[in-house]
Coordinates of C-alpha atoms and ligand atoms in Angstrom, one line a residue:
Chain A
X19 CA 7.0 -29.3 51.2
X20 CA 9.2 -30.8 53.7
X21 CA 12.4 -28.8 54.1
X22 CA 15.0 -30.1 51.7
X23 CA 18.7 -30.8 52.5
X24 CA 21.1 -28.2 51.6
X25 CA 23.1 -28.3 48.5
X26 CA 22.4 -27.7 44.9
X27 CA 20.0 -30.6 44.5
X28 CA 17.4 -29.3 46.9
X29 CA 14.3 -27.6 45.5
X30 CA 13.5 -24.6 47.7
X31 CA 10.2 -22.5 47.7
X32 CA 10.9 -18.9 46.4
X33 CA 8.5 -16.1 46.9
X34 CA 8.2 -13.3 44.3
X35 CA 9.0 -10.2 46.1
X36 CA 9.0 -7.6 43.2
X37 CA 8.8 -7.3 39.6
X38 CA 10.5 -4.4 37.7
X39 CA 10.3 -3.7 33.9
X40 CA 13.7 -3.6 32.2
X41 CA 12.6 -3.6 28.3
X42 CA 9.3 -4.3 26.6
X43 CA 9.7 -8.1 27.2
X44 CA 12.2 -8.2 29.9
X45 CA 11.8 -8.0 33.7
X46 CA 13.8 -8.1 36.8
X47 CA 12.2 -10.5 39.3
X48 CA 13.3 -10.6 42.9
X49 CA 12.5 -13.5 45.0
X50 CA 13.1 -14.5 48.7
X51 CA 14.5 -17.9 49.2
X52 CA 14.8 -19.0 52.8
X53 CA 18.3 -20.5 53.5
X54 CA 19.7 -19.3 50.2
X55 CA 23.4 -20.6 50.4
X56 CA 24.8 -17.7 48.5
X57 CA 26.2 -18.0 44.9
X58 CA 29.0 -16.7 42.4
X59 CA 28.6 -14.2 39.6
X60 CA 27.6 -16.1 36.5
X61 CA 25.8 -19.0 38.1
X62 CA 22.2 -19.7 37.3
X63 CA 19.2 -21.5 39.0
X64 CA 16.6 -23.9 37.7
X65 CA 13.0 -22.6 38.2
X66 CA 10.3 -25.1 38.4
X67 CA 6.6 -24.3 37.9
X68 CA 3.6 -26.6 38.9
X69 CA 0.3 -26.6 37.4
X70 CA -2.9 -27.6 39.4
X71 CA -2.8 -31.2 37.9
X72 CA 0.8 -31.7 39.1
X73 CA 2.3 -30.9 35.6
X74 CA 5.8 -29.3 36.0
X75 CA 8.0 -27.3 33.6
X76 CA 11.6 -26.3 34.5
X77 CA 13.9 -23.6 32.8
X78 CA 17.1 -22.2 33.8
X79 CA 17.6 -18.4 34.5
X80 CA 20.8 -16.7 35.4
X81 CA 21.4 -14.9 38.7
X82 CA 21.6 -11.1 38.0
X83 CA 23.3 -9.8 41.0
X84 CA 25.2 -11.0 44.2
X85 CA 22.8 -12.3 46.7
X86 CA 21.4 -10.0 49.4
X87 CA 20.9 -12.4 52.2
X88 CA 17.9 -14.5 51.2
X89 CA 17.0 -12.4 48.2
X90 CA 18.1 -13.3 44.8
X91 CA 17.5 -11.3 41.5
X92 CA 16.8 -13.0 38.0
X93 CA 16.3 -11.3 34.8
X94 CA 13.6 -13.0 32.6
X95 CA 12.9 -12.2 29.0
X96 CA 9.5 -13.4 27.7
X97 CA 10.0 -15.7 24.6
X98 CA 7.1 -15.6 22.1
X99 CA 4.8 -18.5 23.0
X100 CA 7.2 -19.7 25.7
X101 CA 5.8 -22.0 28.2
X102 CA 7.7 -20.6 31.2
X103 CA 9.3 -17.3 30.5
X104 CA 5.9 -15.4 29.8
X105 CA 4.4 -16.6 32.9
X106 CA 7.4 -15.5 35.1
X107 CA 7.5 -12.1 33.3
X108 CA 3.8 -11.2 33.4
X109 CA 1.6 -13.7 35.3
X110 CA 3.2 -15.0 38.4
X111 CA 1.5 -12.7 41.2
X112 CA 3.7 -10.9 43.7
X113 CA 3.8 -12.9 46.9
X114 CA 3.2 -16.3 45.1
X115 CA 5.8 -19.0 45.0
X116 CA 7.7 -21.1 42.6
X117 CA 10.4 -23.6 43.4
X118 CA 14.2 -22.8 42.7
X119 CA 17.2 -25.2 42.6
X120 CA 20.8 -23.9 42.8
X121 CA 23.0 -22.3 42.5
X122 CA 24.1 -24.1 39.6
X123 CA 27.0 -24.1 37.1
X124 CA 30.7 -24.3 38.0
X125 CA 32.5 -23.0 34.8
X126 CA 30.7 -19.8 33.7
X127 CA 31.8 -17.9 36.7
X128 CA 33.9 -15.0 37.8
X129 CA 35.1 -14.1 41.4
X130 CA 37.1 -11.0 42.4
X131 CA 40.0 -13.3 42.9
X132 CA 40.2 -13.9 39.2
X133 CA 43.2 -11.6 38.2
X134 CA 43.5 -9.8 35.0
X135 CA 41.4 -7.5 32.8
X136 CA 37.8 -8.7 32.3
X137 CA 36.0 -8.7 29.0
X138 CA 32.2 -9.2 29.0
X139 CA 30.3 -9.8 25.7
X140 CA 26.5 -9.7 26.0
X141 CA 23.8 -10.4 23.3
X142 CA 20.2 -9.5 24.2
X143 CA 19.3 -11.1 27.4
X144 CA 22.7 -12.5 27.7
X145 CA 23.5 -9.4 29.8
X146 CA 21.9 -11.1 33.0
X147 CA 24.9 -13.2 34.2
X148 CA 27.4 -10.7 32.8
X149 CA 25.6 -7.9 34.9
X150 CA 26.2 -10.3 37.9
X151 CA 29.8 -10.0 37.1
X152 CA 29.9 -6.4 36.6
X153 CA 28.1 -5.9 39.8
X154 CA 30.3 -8.4 41.8
X155 CA 33.3 -6.5 40.4
X156 CA 31.9 -2.9 41.5
X157 CA 31.0 -4.4 45.0
X158 CA 34.5 -5.7 45.5
X159 CA 36.1 -2.5 44.3
X160 CA 38.3 -4.2 41.7
X161 CA 40.8 -1.9 40.0
X162 CA 41.4 -4.3 37.0
X163 CA 40.1 -2.8 33.7
X164 CA 36.7 -4.2 32.6
X165 CA 35.0 -3.6 29.4
X166 CA 31.4 -4.7 28.7
X167 CA 30.3 -4.9 25.0
X168 CA 26.7 -5.2 24.9
X169 CA 24.9 -5.8 21.6
X170 CA 21.2 -4.7 21.7
X171 CA 18.7 -4.2 18.9
X172 CA 17.7 -0.7 19.9
X173 CA 18.2 1.8 22.8
X174 CA 14.9 0.7 24.5
X175 CA 16.1 -2.9 24.3
X176 CA 19.0 -2.1 26.8
X177 CA 18.6 -3.8 30.2
X178 CA 19.9 -2.1 33.3
X179 CA 20.2 1.2 31.2
X180 CA 20.6 3.4 34.3
X181 CA 23.3 1.4 36.0
X182 CA 25.1 1.1 32.7
X183 CA 25.1 4.8 32.0
X184 CA 27.2 5.3 35.3
X185 CA 30.4 3.3 34.7
X186 CA 32.6 2.4 37.7
X187 CA 36.3 2.9 38.0
X188 CA 38.3 1.4 35.3
X189 CA 35.2 0.2 33.5
X190 CA 34.1 0.8 30.0
X191 CA 30.8 0.1 28.5
X192 CA 30.4 -0.2 24.8
X193 CA 26.8 -0.4 23.4
X194 CA 26.4 -2.0 20.0
X195 CA 23.1 -1.3 18.3
X196 CA 22.1 -3.9 15.7
X197 CA 18.9 -2.4 14.2
X198 CA 18.4 1.2 15.5
X199 CA 21.1 3.6 17.2
X200 CA 20.3 6.6 19.2
X201 CA 20.7 10.0 17.4
X202 CA 24.4 10.8 17.1
X203 CA 25.9 7.4 17.6
X204 CA 28.9 7.3 15.3
X205 CA 28.7 3.7 14.6
X206 CA 26.7 2.3 11.8
X207 CA 24.0 -0.2 13.0
X208 CA 24.8 -3.9 12.5
X209 CA 26.1 -6.8 14.2
X210 CA 29.4 -6.9 16.3
X211 CA 32.4 -6.8 14.0
X212 CA 36.2 -6.9 14.5
X213 CA 36.4 -3.1 14.6
X214 CA 34.2 -3.1 17.7
X215 CA 37.0 -4.9 19.4
X216 CA 39.6 -2.2 18.8
X217 CA 41.2 -0.9 21.9
X218 CA 40.6 -3.8 24.2
X219 CA 43.3 -5.2 26.5
X220 CA 46.0 -7.5 25.0
X221 CA 44.8 -11.1 24.0
X222 CA 46.4 -13.4 26.5
X223 CA 45.8 -11.2 29.6
X224 CA 42.0 -10.8 29.4
X225 CA 39.4 -13.3 30.6
X226 CA 36.4 -13.3 28.1
X227 CA 32.9 -14.1 29.0
X228 CA 30.5 -14.4 26.2
X229 CA 26.7 -15.0 26.8
X230 CA 23.6 -14.6 24.5
X231 CA 21.9 -16.6 21.7
X232 CA 23.9 -19.3 20.1
X233 CA 24.3 -17.2 16.9
X234 CA 25.7 -14.2 18.9
X235 CA 28.0 -16.4 21.0
X236 CA 29.4 -18.3 18.0
X237 CA 30.0 -15.4 16.1
X238 CA 31.8 -13.3 19.1
X239 CA 33.9 -16.3 20.1
X240 CA 35.1 -16.7 16.5
X241 CA 36.0 -12.8 16.4
X242 CA 37.9 -13.1 19.8
X243 CA 40.0 -16.1 18.5
X244 CA 40.7 -14.3 15.3
X245 CA 41.9 -11.3 17.2
X246 CA 44.3 -13.6 19.1
X247 CA 42.4 -14.4 22.4
X248 CA 43.3 -17.8 23.4
X249 CA 40.5 -20.2 23.6
X250 CA 41.5 -21.2 27.2
X251 CA 40.5 -17.6 28.3
X252 CA 37.1 -17.6 26.5
X253 CA 34.3 -18.8 28.4
X254 CA 30.7 -19.1 26.9
X255 CA 27.2 -19.7 27.8
X256 CA 24.4 -20.1 25.3
X257 CA 20.7 -19.3 26.0
X258 CA 19.3 -21.7 23.4
Chain B
X8 CA 0.6 -28.8 44.7
X9 CA -1.7 -26.0 45.0
X10 CA -0.4 -22.7 46.0
X11 CA 2.7 -22.9 43.9
X12 CA 3.0 -21.0 40.6
X13 CA -0.9 -20.1 40.6
X14 CA -2.2 -19.7 37.2
X15 CA 0.4 -21.7 35.4
X16 CA -1.0 -24.1 33.0
X17 CA 1.8 -25.4 30.9
X18 CA 1.9 -26.8 27.5
X19 CA 1.6 -30.2 26.2
X20 CA 1.5 -33.2 28.4
X21 CA 1.1 -35.7 25.4
X22 CA 4.7 -36.7 25.3
X23 CA 5.2 -37.1 29.0
X24 CA 5.8 -40.9 28.8
X25 CA 8.9 -40.4 26.6
X26 CA 10.3 -37.5 28.7
X27 CA 12.6 -38.0 31.4
X28 CA 11.8 -36.1 34.6
X29 CA 12.4 -32.5 34.5
X30 CA 12.9 -32.3 30.7
X31 CA 10.8 -30.7 28.0
X32 CA 10.6 -31.5 24.3
X33 CA 12.1 -29.2 21.7
X34 CA 12.1 -29.3 17.8
X35 CA 15.1 -27.1 17.6
X36 CA 18.7 -28.3 18.4
X37 CA 20.2 -26.0 21.0
X38 CA 23.8 -25.9 21.5
X39 CA 25.9 -26.2 24.7
X40 CA 29.5 -25.8 25.0
X41 CA 32.1 -24.4 27.3
X42 CA 34.1 -22.1 24.9
X43 CA 34.6 -21.3 21.2
X44 CA 33.7 -23.9 18.5
X45 CA 37.1 -25.6 17.4
X46 CA 37.4 -25.7 13.7
X47 CA 38.5 -29.2 13.0
X48 CA 39.2 -30.2 9.5
X49 CA 38.9 -33.9 8.3
X50 CA 42.3 -34.0 6.5
X51 CA 44.3 -34.0 9.7
X52 CA 41.8 -35.7 11.8
X53 CA 42.4 -38.9 13.6
X54 CA 40.8 -40.9 16.1
X55 CA 43.0 -42.6 18.7
X56 CA 42.2 -45.4 21.1
X57 CA 44.6 -45.8 24.0
X58 CA 44.4 -48.7 26.3
X59 CA 45.4 -48.7 30.0
X60 CA 48.8 -50.0 29.1
X61 CA 49.4 -47.2 26.6
X62 CA 49.1 -49.0 23.4
X63 CA 47.4 -47.1 20.7
X64 CA 45.5 -47.6 17.9
X65 CA 44.5 -44.8 15.3
X66 CA 42.0 -44.3 12.4
X67 CA 42.3 -41.5 9.9
X68 CA 39.1 -39.9 8.6
X69 CA 39.2 -42.1 5.4
X70 CA 39.8 -45.2 7.5
X71 CA 36.9 -44.4 9.8
X72 CA 34.5 -43.8 7.0
X73 CA 35.4 -47.1 5.5
X74 CA 34.4 -49.0 8.7
X75 CA 30.8 -50.4 9.0
X76 CA 28.3 -47.7 9.2
X77 CA 25.1 -47.6 11.3
X78 CA 22.1 -45.4 11.3
X79 CA 20.9 -45.0 14.9
X80 CA 17.7 -43.0 15.7
X81 CA 17.4 -41.9 19.2
X82 CA 15.9 -39.7 21.7
X83 CA 18.5 -37.4 23.3
X84 CA 18.4 -35.4 26.6
X85 CA 20.4 -32.4 27.5
X86 CA 21.1 -31.5 31.2
X87 CA 19.8 -28.0 30.4
X88 CA 16.6 -29.8 30.3
X89 CA 15.5 -29.9 26.5
X90 CA 15.0 -33.4 24.9
X91 CA 14.8 -34.0 21.3
X92 CA 13.1 -37.0 19.9
X93 CA 14.1 -39.2 16.9
X94 CA 17.4 -37.6 16.2
X95 CA 19.0 -39.3 13.2
X96 CA 22.7 -40.0 13.1
X97 CA 25.2 -41.8 11.0
X98 CA 28.5 -43.3 12.2
X99 CA 30.6 -46.1 13.6
X100 CA 29.4 -48.2 16.5
X101 CA 32.0 -48.2 19.3
X102 CA 31.9 -51.8 19.3
X103 CA 33.7 -51.8 16.0
X104 CA 36.4 -49.5 17.3
X105 CA 36.8 -51.4 20.6
X106 CA 36.6 -54.8 18.9
X107 CA 40.4 -55.7 18.9
X108 CA 41.4 -53.6 22.0
X109 CA 43.1 -55.9 24.5
X110 CA 41.9 -54.4 27.9
X111 CA 41.0 -55.0 31.4
X112 CA 39.8 -51.5 32.0
X113 CA 36.2 -50.7 33.2
X114 CA 36.1 -47.1 32.1
X115 CA 36.6 -44.8 29.2
X116 CA 37.7 -41.2 29.0
X117 CA 36.4 -39.4 25.8
X118 CA 38.9 -36.7 24.8
X119 CA 38.1 -33.8 22.6
X120 CA 40.1 -31.5 20.3
X121 CA 39.1 -28.6 22.5
X122 CA 40.6 -30.2 25.8
X123 CA 37.0 -31.3 26.8
X124 CA 36.8 -34.6 28.5
X125 CA 34.1 -36.8 29.9
X126 CA 34.2 -40.3 31.6
X127 CA 31.9 -43.3 31.2
X128 CA 31.7 -46.8 32.2
X129 CA 33.0 -49.1 29.5
X130 CA 29.8 -51.0 29.6
X131 CA 27.8 -47.9 28.7
X132 CA 29.6 -47.5 25.2
X133 CA 29.6 -51.3 24.2
X134 CA 26.8 -53.4 22.9
X135 CA 25.2 -51.1 20.5
X136 CA 25.0 -48.2 23.1
X137 CA 27.3 -45.6 21.7
X138 CA 28.6 -44.2 18.2
X139 CA 31.2 -42.1 16.8
X140 CA 28.9 -40.1 14.6
X141 CA 29.9 -37.8 11.7
X142 CA 26.4 -37.1 10.2
X143 CA 23.1 -35.7 11.6
X144 CA 19.8 -35.8 9.7
X145 CA 21.7 -37.1 6.6
X146 CA 24.3 -34.1 6.5
X147 CA 27.9 -33.8 7.8
X148 CA 27.7 -32.9 11.4
X149 CA 27.9 -29.0 11.7
X150 CA 30.8 -27.7 13.8
X151 CA 28.8 -26.3 16.6
X152 CA 27.2 -29.6 17.1
X153 CA 30.4 -31.3 17.5
X154 CA 31.6 -32.0 13.7
X155 CA 33.3 -33.4 12.1
X156 CA 32.8 -36.2 14.7
X157 CA 31.3 -36.6 18.2
X158 CA 30.4 -39.2 20.4
X159 CA 26.8 -40.2 20.7
X160 CA 25.5 -42.1 23.8
X161 CA 21.8 -41.3 23.9
X162 CA 20.9 -43.1 27.1
X163 CA 23.0 -40.6 29.2
X164 CA 22.6 -36.8 29.5
X165 CA 24.1 -35.4 26.3
X166 CA 27.2 -33.8 27.9
X167 CA 28.5 -37.3 28.0
X168 CA 28.3 -37.3 24.2
X169 CA 31.7 -35.4 23.7
X170 CA 31.8 -33.0 20.7
X171 CA 34.9 -32.8 18.4
X172 CA 36.1 -36.1 19.8
X173 CA 39.7 -37.1 19.0
X174 CA 39.9 -40.3 21.0
X175 CA 39.0 -42.7 23.8
X176 CA 41.2 -43.6 26.8
X177 CA 40.6 -46.8 28.6
X178 CA 41.2 -46.5 32.2
X179 CA 41.1 -49.0 35.1
X180 CA 40.1 -46.3 37.6
X181 CA 37.3 -44.0 37.0
X182 CA 38.5 -40.5 36.0
X183 CA 35.9 -37.7 36.4
X184 CA 36.0 -35.5 33.3
X185 CA 35.4 -31.8 32.6
X186 CA 31.6 -31.5 33.8
X187 CA 32.0 -34.2 36.2
X188 CA 34.6 -32.3 38.3
X189 CA 32.6 -29.0 37.8
X190 CA 29.5 -30.1 39.7
X191 CA 27.8 -32.5 37.4
X192 CA 26.8 -36.0 38.3
X193 CA 29.4 -38.7 37.5
X194 CA 27.1 -41.1 35.7
X195 CA 24.2 -38.8 34.3
X196 CA 21.2 -41.0 33.9
X197 CA 18.3 -38.8 32.7
X198 CA 15.6 -41.2 33.8
X199 CA 17.0 -41.1 37.3
X200 CA 17.5 -37.4 37.0
X201 CA 21.2 -37.5 37.8
X202 CA 22.1 -34.0 37.0
X203 CA 24.3 -32.7 40.0
X204 CA 26.8 -34.1 42.5
X205 CA 24.2 -34.5 45.2
X206 CA 21.6 -36.4 43.1
X207 CA 21.3 -39.9 44.0
Ligands
FAD305 C1 22.2 -21.7 31.7 C2 21.1 -21.0 31.1 C3 20.8 -19.7 31.7 C4 19.8 -19.0 31.1 N1 19.4 -17.6 31.7 C5 18.4 -16.9 31.1 C6 18.2 -15.7 31.7 O1 18.9 -15.3 32.8 N2 17.2 -15.0 31.2 C7 16.4 -15.5 30.3 O2 15.4 -14.9 29.9 N3 16.6 -16.8 29.7 C8 17.5 -17.5 30.3 N4 18.0 -18.8 29.7 C9 16.8 -19.3 28.7 C10 15.7 -19.9 29.5 O3 16.0 -21.1 30.2 C11 14.6 -20.3 28.6 O4 15.1 -21.3 27.5 C12 13.7 -19.3 28.1 O5 13.3 -18.5 28.9 C13 12.6 -20.0 27.1 O6 11.8 -20.8 27.9 P1 10.2 -20.8 27.7 O7 9.7 -21.9 28.5 O8 9.6 -19.4 27.9 O9 10.1 -21.1 26.1 P2 10.0 -22.5 25.5 O10 8.5 -23.1 25.9 O11 11.0 -23.3 25.8 O12 10.0 -22.2 24.0 C14 11.2 -21.3 23.5 C15 10.8 -20.9 22.0 O13 10.5 -21.9 21.2 C16 9.2 -22.0 20.8 N5 8.7 -23.2 20.9 C17 9.3 -24.2 21.6 N6 8.3 -25.3 21.6 C18 7.1 -24.9 21.1 C19 6.1 -25.6 20.9 N7 5.8 -27.0 21.1 N8 5.0 -24.9 20.2 C20 5.2 -23.7 20.0 N9 6.4 -23.0 20.1 C21 7.4 -23.5 20.7 C22 8.6 -20.8 21.4 O14 7.8 -20.0 20.6 C23 9.6 -19.9 22.3 O15 9.8 -18.8 21.6 C24 18.8 -19.4 30.2 C25 19.2 -20.8 29.6 C26 20.3 -21.6 30.1 C27 20.5 -22.9 29.5

């Protein structure tokens, strides 16, 4: 491939550096992307796969962490019978290449300059761009309060478990289990409800980011509005 | 091509003629929006057309439903790369709503109840190319898909088809809308793959 011009529209070659399991169907993938221009927490890339006959398929994946030079991190969950995600999660060999375009998305983003408390709501693999925000916040040493409310089916479906078990300053992690909770969890399993929002920063001051499957996003955005959070401060991203 | 994504075979190639570049077909109907779904009811609903001189014309829900109705069937293409074939809508052609407007404008801005905006050339919403749609697949349009009424402009990426639309503003100058100022292409032709600012 000729070297593409810089900017979001260019396709760059990305070499798979490492693959690390997160949950039974979810993997952290690290790619080296020469001349990566950097990105903001919350942005995503498009990943393009090419078959031997030239057929191509493209899907979007969120960036899971701030860039480290030319290395970017994605979190991919294998969808049952999916065309692209099972290939990325389990087939693409280490050292092999795909193409990446980005960074993309100028709305579902957070930077340390965004003042005020931060509320992050993740459903399933919707944790990926929110983890990027949490990591960016930790890296910047932000003193603003931040709560991550993370809905997962069961303890073994929790991504980034070790990192989340060790909250940074002014940071609170609330794990909401929908099917099966660890022993001793006082909360009854089930989807996020109004009671799970108790004790969060005042509506009107906090920026809310909601990401996950459409049903989760719709439900949480409604709960937030009912609790008085103004819609201007609620940003959503749906994974389909 | 060899060397890239080794061992990737992909799925169907059958519908490739009908798919704009970089899209894949889906049977489901994914949702894309920037924030919470606004709950807009039809009792206080109005659709307002504003010309470049500021003159206005409004339709209540009942007035809009009494206008001539069309049932377009179209393929739609979302910039997040899914395409959905043969979607069935019911609504009012924008030709009907624009019929009596006296205007020298070349552009429109679609405005939504949630504050969303998107800009289009006037010629892309006239001559049977765009609808104010209130039904999908024979049922009232669901709130998360833009109900009670949304714009449907199938030949452009679907972010141009503003959900929860409350009006059209005719403008002499082109005024980029929400996504158009946030990095997305100003025109958005799926067949020329005009996704982002830098795309030709
Ligand atoms: C902005 C954005 C960011 C995203 N970020 C992430 C992320 O960080 N991590 C992540 O994992 N995902 C993310 N996604 C979702 C991702 O882009 C893909 O949609 C997801 O990986 C599924 O793609 P796929 O090709 O594997 O599945 P697809 O082939 O698209 O299929 C999806 C599902 O539909 C079913 N299906 C569809 N068509 C057929 C068919 N013809 N036959 C049989 N079954 C079918 C499949 O069973 C599958 O379960 C993001 C999406 C967006 C829009």
